[in-house]
Short mmCIF file of C-alpha atoms and ligand atoms in Angstrom, two decimals:
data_model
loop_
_atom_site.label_atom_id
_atom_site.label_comp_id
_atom_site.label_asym_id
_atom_site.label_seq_id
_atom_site.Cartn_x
_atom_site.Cartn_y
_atom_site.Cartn_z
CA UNK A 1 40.85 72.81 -82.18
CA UNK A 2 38.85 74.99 -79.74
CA UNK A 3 36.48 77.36 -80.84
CA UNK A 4 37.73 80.62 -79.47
CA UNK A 5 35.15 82.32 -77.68
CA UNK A 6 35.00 86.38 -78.36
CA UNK A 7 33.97 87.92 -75.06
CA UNK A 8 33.80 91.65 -77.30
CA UNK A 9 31.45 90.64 -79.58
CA UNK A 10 29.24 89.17 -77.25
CA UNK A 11 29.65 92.24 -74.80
CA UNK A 12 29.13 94.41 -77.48
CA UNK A 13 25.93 93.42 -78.80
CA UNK A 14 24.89 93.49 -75.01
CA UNK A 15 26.24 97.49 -75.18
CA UNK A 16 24.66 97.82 -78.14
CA UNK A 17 21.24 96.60 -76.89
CA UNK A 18 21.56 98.66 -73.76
CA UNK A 19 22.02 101.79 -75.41
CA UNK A 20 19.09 101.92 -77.82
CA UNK A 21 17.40 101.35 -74.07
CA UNK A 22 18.84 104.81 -72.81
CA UNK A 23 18.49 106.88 -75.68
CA UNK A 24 14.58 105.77 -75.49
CA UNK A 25 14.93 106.62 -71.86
CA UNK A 26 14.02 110.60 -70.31
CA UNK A 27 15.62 109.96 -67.76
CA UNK A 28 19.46 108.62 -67.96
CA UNK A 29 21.07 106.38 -65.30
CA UNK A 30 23.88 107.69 -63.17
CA UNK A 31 27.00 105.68 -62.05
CA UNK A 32 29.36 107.18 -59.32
CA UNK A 33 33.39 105.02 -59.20
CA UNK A 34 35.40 106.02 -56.03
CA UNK A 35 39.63 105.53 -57.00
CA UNK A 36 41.67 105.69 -52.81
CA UNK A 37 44.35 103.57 -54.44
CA UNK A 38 47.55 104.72 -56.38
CA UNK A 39 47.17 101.21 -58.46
CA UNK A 40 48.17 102.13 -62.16
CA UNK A 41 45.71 99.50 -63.21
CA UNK A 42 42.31 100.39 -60.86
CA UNK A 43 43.53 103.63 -62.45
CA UNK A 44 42.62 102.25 -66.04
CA UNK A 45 39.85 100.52 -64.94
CA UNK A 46 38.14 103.61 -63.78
CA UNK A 47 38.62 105.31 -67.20
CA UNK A 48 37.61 102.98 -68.53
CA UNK A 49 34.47 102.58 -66.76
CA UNK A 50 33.92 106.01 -66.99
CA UNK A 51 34.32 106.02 -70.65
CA UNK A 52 31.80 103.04 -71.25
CA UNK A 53 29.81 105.05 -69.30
CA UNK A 54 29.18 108.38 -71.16
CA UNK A 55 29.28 106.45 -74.33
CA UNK A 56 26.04 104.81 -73.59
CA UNK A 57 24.60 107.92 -72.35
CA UNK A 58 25.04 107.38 -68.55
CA UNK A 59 25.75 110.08 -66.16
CA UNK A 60 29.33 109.62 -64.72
CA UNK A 61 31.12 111.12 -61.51
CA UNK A 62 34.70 110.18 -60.66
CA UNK A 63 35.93 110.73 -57.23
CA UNK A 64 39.66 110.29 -56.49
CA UNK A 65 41.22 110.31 -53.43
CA UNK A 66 44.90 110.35 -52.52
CA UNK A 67 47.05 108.93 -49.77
CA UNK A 68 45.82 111.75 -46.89
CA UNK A 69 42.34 110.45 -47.66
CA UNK A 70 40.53 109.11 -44.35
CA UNK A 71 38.07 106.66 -43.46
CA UNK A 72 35.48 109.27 -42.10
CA UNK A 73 36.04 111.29 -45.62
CA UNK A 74 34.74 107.88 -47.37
CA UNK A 75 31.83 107.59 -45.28
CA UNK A 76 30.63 110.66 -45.51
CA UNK A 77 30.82 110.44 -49.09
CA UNK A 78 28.90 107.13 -49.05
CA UNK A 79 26.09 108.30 -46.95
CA UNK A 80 25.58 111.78 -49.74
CA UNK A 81 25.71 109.26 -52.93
CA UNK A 82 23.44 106.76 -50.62
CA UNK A 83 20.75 109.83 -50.51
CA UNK A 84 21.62 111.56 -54.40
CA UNK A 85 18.26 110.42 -56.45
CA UNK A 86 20.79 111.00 -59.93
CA UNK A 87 22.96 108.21 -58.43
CA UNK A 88 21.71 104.88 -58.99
CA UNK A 89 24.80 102.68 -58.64
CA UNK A 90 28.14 103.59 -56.22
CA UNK A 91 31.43 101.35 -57.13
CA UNK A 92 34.27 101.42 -54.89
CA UNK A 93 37.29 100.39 -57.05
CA UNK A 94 39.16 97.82 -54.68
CA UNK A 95 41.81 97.94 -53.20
CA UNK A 96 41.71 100.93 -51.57
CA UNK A 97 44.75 102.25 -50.01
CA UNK A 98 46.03 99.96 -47.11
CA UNK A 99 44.63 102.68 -43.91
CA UNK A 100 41.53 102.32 -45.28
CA UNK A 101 39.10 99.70 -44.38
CA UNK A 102 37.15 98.40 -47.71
CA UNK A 103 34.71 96.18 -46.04
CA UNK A 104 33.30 98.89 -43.68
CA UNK A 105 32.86 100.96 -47.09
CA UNK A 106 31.19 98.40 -48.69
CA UNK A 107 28.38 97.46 -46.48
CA UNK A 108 27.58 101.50 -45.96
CA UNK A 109 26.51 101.20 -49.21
CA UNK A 110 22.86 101.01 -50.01
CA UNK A 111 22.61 97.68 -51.23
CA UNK A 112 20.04 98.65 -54.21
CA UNK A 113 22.96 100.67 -55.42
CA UNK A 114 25.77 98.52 -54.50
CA UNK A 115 26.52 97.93 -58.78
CA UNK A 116 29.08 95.53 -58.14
CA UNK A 117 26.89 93.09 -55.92
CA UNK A 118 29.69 92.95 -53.04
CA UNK A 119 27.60 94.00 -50.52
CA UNK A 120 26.82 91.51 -47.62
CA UNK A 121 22.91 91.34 -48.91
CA UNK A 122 23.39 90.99 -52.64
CA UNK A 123 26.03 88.42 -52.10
CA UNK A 124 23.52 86.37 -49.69
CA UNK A 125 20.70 86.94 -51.86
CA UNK A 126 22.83 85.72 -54.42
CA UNK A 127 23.63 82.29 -52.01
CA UNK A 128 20.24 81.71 -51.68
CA UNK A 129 19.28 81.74 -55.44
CA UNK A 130 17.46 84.84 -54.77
CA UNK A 131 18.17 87.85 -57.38
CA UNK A 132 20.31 90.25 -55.89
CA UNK A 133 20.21 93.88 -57.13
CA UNK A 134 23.05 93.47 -58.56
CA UNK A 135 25.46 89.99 -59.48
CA UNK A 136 29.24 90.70 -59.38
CA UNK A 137 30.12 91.38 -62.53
CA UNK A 138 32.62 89.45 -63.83
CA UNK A 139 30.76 85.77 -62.27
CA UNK A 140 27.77 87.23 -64.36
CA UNK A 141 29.88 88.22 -67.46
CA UNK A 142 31.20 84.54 -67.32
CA UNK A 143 27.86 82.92 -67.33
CA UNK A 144 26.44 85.13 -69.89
CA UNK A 145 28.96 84.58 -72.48
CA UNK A 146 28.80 80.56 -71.82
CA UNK A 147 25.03 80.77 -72.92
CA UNK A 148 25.98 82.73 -75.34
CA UNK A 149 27.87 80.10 -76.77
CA UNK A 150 24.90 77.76 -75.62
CA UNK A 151 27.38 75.61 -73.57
CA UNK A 152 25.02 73.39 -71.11
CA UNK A 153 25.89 73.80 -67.24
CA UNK A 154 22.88 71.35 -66.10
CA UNK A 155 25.11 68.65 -64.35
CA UNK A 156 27.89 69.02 -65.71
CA UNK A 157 31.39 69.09 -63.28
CA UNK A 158 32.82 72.50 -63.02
CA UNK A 159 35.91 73.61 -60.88
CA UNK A 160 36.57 76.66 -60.53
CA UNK A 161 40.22 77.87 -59.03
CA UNK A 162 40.26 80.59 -56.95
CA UNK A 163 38.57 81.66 -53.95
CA UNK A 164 38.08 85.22 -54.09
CA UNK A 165 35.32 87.00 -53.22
CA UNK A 166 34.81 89.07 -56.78
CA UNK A 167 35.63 86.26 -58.80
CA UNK A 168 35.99 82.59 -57.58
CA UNK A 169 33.36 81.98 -54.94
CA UNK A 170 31.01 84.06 -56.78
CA UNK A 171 31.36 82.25 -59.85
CA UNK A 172 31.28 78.74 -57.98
CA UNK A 173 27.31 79.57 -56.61
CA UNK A 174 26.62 81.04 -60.31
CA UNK A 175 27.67 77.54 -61.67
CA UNK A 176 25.91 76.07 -58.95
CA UNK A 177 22.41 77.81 -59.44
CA UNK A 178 22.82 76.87 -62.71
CA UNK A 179 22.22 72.82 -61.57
CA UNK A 180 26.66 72.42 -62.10
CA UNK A 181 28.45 70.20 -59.91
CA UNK A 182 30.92 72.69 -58.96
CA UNK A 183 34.68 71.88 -56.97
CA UNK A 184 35.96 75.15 -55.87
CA UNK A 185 39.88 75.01 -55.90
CA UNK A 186 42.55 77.32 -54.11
CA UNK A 187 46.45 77.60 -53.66
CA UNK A 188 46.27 74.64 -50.87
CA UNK A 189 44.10 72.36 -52.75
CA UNK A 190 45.88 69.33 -53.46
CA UNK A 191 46.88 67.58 -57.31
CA UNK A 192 45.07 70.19 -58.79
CA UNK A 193 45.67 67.95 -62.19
CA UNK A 194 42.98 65.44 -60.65
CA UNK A 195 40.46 67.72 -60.20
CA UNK A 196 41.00 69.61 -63.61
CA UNK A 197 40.72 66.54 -65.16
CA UNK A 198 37.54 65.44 -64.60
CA UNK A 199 35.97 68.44 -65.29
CA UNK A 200 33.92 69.03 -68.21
CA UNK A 201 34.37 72.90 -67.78
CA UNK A 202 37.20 75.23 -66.21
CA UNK A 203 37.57 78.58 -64.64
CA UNK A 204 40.26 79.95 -63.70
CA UNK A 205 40.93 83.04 -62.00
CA UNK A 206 44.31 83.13 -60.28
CA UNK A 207 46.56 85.66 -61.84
CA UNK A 208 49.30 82.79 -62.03
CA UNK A 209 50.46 82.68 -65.99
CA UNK A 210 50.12 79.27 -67.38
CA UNK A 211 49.05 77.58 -64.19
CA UNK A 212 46.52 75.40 -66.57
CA UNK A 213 48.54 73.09 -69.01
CA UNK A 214 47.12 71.10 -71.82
CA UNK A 215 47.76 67.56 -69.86
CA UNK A 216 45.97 69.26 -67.35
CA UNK A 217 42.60 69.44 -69.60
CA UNK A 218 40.06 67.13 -70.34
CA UNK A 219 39.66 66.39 -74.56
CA UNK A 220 36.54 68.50 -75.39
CA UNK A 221 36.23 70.66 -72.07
CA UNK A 222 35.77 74.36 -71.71
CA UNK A 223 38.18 76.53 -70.52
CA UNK A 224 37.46 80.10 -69.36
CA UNK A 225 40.55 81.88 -68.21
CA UNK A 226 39.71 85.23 -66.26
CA UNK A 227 43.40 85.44 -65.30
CA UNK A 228 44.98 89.07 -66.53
CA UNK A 229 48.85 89.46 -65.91
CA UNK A 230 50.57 92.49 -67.19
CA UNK A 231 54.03 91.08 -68.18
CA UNK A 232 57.06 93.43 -68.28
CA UNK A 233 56.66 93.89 -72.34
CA UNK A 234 53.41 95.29 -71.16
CA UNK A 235 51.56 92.55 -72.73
CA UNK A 236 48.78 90.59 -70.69
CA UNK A 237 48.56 86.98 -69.79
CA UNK A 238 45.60 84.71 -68.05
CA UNK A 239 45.91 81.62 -66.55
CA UNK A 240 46.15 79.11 -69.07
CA UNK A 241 48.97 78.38 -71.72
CA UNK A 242 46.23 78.85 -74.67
CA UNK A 243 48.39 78.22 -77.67
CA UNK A 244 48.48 74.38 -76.31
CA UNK A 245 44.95 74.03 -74.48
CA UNK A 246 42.89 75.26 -77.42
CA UNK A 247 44.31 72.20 -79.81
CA UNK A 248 42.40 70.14 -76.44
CA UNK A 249 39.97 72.26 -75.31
CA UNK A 250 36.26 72.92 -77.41
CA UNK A 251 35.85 76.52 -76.13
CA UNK A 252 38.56 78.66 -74.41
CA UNK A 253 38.63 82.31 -73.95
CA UNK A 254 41.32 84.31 -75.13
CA UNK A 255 43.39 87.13 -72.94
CA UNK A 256 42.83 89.68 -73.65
CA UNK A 257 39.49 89.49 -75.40
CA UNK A 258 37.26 87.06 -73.34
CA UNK A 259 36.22 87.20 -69.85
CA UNK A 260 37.30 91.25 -69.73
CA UNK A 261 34.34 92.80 -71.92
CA UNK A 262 32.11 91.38 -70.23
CA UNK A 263 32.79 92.50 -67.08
CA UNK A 264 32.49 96.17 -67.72
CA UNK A 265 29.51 95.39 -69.99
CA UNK A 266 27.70 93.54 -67.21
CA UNK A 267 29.13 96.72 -65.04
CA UNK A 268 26.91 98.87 -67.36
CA UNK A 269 23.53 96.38 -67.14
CA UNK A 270 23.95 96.02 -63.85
CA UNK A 271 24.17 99.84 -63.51
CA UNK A 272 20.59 100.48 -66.24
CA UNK A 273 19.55 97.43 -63.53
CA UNK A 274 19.77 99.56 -60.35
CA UNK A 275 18.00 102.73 -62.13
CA UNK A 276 15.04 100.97 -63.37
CA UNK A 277 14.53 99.30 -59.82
CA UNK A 278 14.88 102.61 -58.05
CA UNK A 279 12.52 104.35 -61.05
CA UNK A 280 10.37 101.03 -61.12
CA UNK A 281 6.94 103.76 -59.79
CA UNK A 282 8.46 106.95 -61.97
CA UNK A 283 6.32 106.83 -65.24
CA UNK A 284 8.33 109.33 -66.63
CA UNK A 285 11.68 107.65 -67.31
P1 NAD B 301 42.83 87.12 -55.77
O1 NAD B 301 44.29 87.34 -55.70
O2 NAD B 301 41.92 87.80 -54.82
O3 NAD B 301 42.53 85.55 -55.69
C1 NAD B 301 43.32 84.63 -56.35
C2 NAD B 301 42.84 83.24 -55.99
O4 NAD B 301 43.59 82.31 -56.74
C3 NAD B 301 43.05 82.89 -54.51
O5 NAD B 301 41.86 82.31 -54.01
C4 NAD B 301 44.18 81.85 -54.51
O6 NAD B 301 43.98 80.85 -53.54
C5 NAD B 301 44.06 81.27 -55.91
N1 NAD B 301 45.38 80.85 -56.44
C6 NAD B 301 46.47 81.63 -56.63
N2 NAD B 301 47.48 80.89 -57.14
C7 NAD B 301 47.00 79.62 -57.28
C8 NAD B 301 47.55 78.40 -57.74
N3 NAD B 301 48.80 78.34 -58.18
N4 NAD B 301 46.75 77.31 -57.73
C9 NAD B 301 45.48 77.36 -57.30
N5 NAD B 301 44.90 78.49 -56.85
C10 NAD B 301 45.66 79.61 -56.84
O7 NAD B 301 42.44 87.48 -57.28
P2 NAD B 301 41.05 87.87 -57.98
O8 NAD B 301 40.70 89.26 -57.66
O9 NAD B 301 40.06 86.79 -57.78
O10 NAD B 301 41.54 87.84 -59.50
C11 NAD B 301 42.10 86.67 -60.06
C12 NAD B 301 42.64 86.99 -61.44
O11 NAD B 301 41.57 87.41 -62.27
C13 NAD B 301 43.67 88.13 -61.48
O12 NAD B 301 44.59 87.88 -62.49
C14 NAD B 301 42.83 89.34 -61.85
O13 NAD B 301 43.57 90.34 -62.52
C15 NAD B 301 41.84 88.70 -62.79
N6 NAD B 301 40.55 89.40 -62.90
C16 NAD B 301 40.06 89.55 -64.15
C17 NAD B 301 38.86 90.16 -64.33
C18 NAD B 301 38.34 90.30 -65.71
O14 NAD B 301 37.42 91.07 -65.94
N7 NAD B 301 38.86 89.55 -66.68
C19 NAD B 301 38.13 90.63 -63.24
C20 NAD B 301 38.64 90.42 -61.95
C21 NAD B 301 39.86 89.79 -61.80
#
């Protein structure tokens, strides 16, 4: 039987760490989260976000937007939280509404406050095994809680399945800095059950319930499912059919309760990240 991995205690100790680190601070970091969508759950994730925030001690500003909202009014408000010295990290919650265009958005943003490392620069730094200012979080929240569970990535074979640019492809060059030989899979690869098999550890981050079955899993791999479904019952389901993998598996992550934490906890290091770099010649903070 697997050893269930707990992504909250593991994020909270990280919260916990970071926030003796502000209180000692003068100077307290500031986070700003644009909503342009009507999404009920970016909605949730914002509050969220904004919650974690001012319990650590951050400075948070919400901006929401409605339907009317144009490009040129997201711009503008780029280029002011670009130049606001109490801003040190700017989030766009994706999607945005369908007139608007995200990617334009994204690379307006100064990249030494983009907190969610989607910018164009972070995300090459990040390809080149350089340190971006900031790693996406939820690649960075997977890594960190597989070392927290001291789970060797040094050649072993990973696959990863999905090919976004938040999660999947992220997480593949993660794996891969970290000496893994990594297969990234999408809806077109082929026998996904071959690849799966031979891997010593899994990711997957579809948002297809149940896509990995236990005949699908390797005796003794790991299995991280960042897959979050909201089912009609209002419950949430990842990617992987967990009561059977775990009995095959040595670590899986539960959903809810594994990858999720972390990303919002690696949301708030990467934010404390961003406002020491920018503060790195203030003596005062
Ligand atoms: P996405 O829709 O942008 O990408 C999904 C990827 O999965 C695509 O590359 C697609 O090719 C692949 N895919 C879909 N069905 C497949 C199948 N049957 N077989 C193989 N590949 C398949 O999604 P995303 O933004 O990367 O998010 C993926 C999932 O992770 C969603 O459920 C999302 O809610 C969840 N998510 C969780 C967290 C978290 O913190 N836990 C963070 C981000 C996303």
């Amino acid at each position: 039987m697997a050893v269930i991995i707990d992504g909250k205690k593991v994020a909270t100790s990280l919260l916990e760490n970071l926030k003796l680190k502000v209180q000692q601070s003068e100077k307290k970091p500031g986070l700003a989260v644009i909503l342009a969508n009507n999404d009920a759950s970016s909605k949730i994730y914002v509050s969220n976000k904004e919650k974690q925030s001012l319990a650590l001690g951050f400075k948070s500003s919400v901006y929401i937007f409605d339907k009317s909202t144009t490009q040129g009014q997201l711009i503008k408000l780029i280029h002011e939280l670009n130049e606001n010295e109490q801003i040190n990290g700017i989030l766009v919650q994706l999607p945005l509404f369908d007139h608007l265009d995200a990617n334009q958005i994204i690379e307006l943003i100064n990249p030494k406050k983009d907190v969610d490392g989607f910018h164009p620069i972070n995300v090459g730094k990040l390809n080149c095994g350089l340190k971006p200012y900031a790693t996406c979080c939820t690649p960075k929240g997977i890594i960190k809680l597989l070392k927290a569970y001291n789970i060797e990535l040094e050649g072993k074979n990973a696959v990863v399945i999905g090919r976004s640019n938040i999660v999947g492809k992220p997480t593949a060059t993660l794996l891969t800095n970290e000496n893994a030989t990594v297969t990234l899979a999408h809806s077109k690869t082929k026998d996904l059950k071959s690849i799966t098999k031979n891997a010593d550890i899994i990711i997957s981050a579809t948002g297809s319930p149940k896509l990995i079955k236990a005949d699908m899993v390797k005796k003794g791999a790991v299995v991280v499912d960042v897959g979050i479904v909201r089912q009609f019952d209002k419950s949430l389901v990842g990617d992987v059919d967990f009561e059977k993998v775990k009995k095959i598996a040595s670590y899986i992550t539960p959903v809810p309760g594994g990858v999720g934490p972390m990303t919002i906890a690696c949301l708030m290091e990467n934010t404390w990240e961003l406002f020491l770099e920018q503060n790195k010649n203030n003596a005062k903070f």
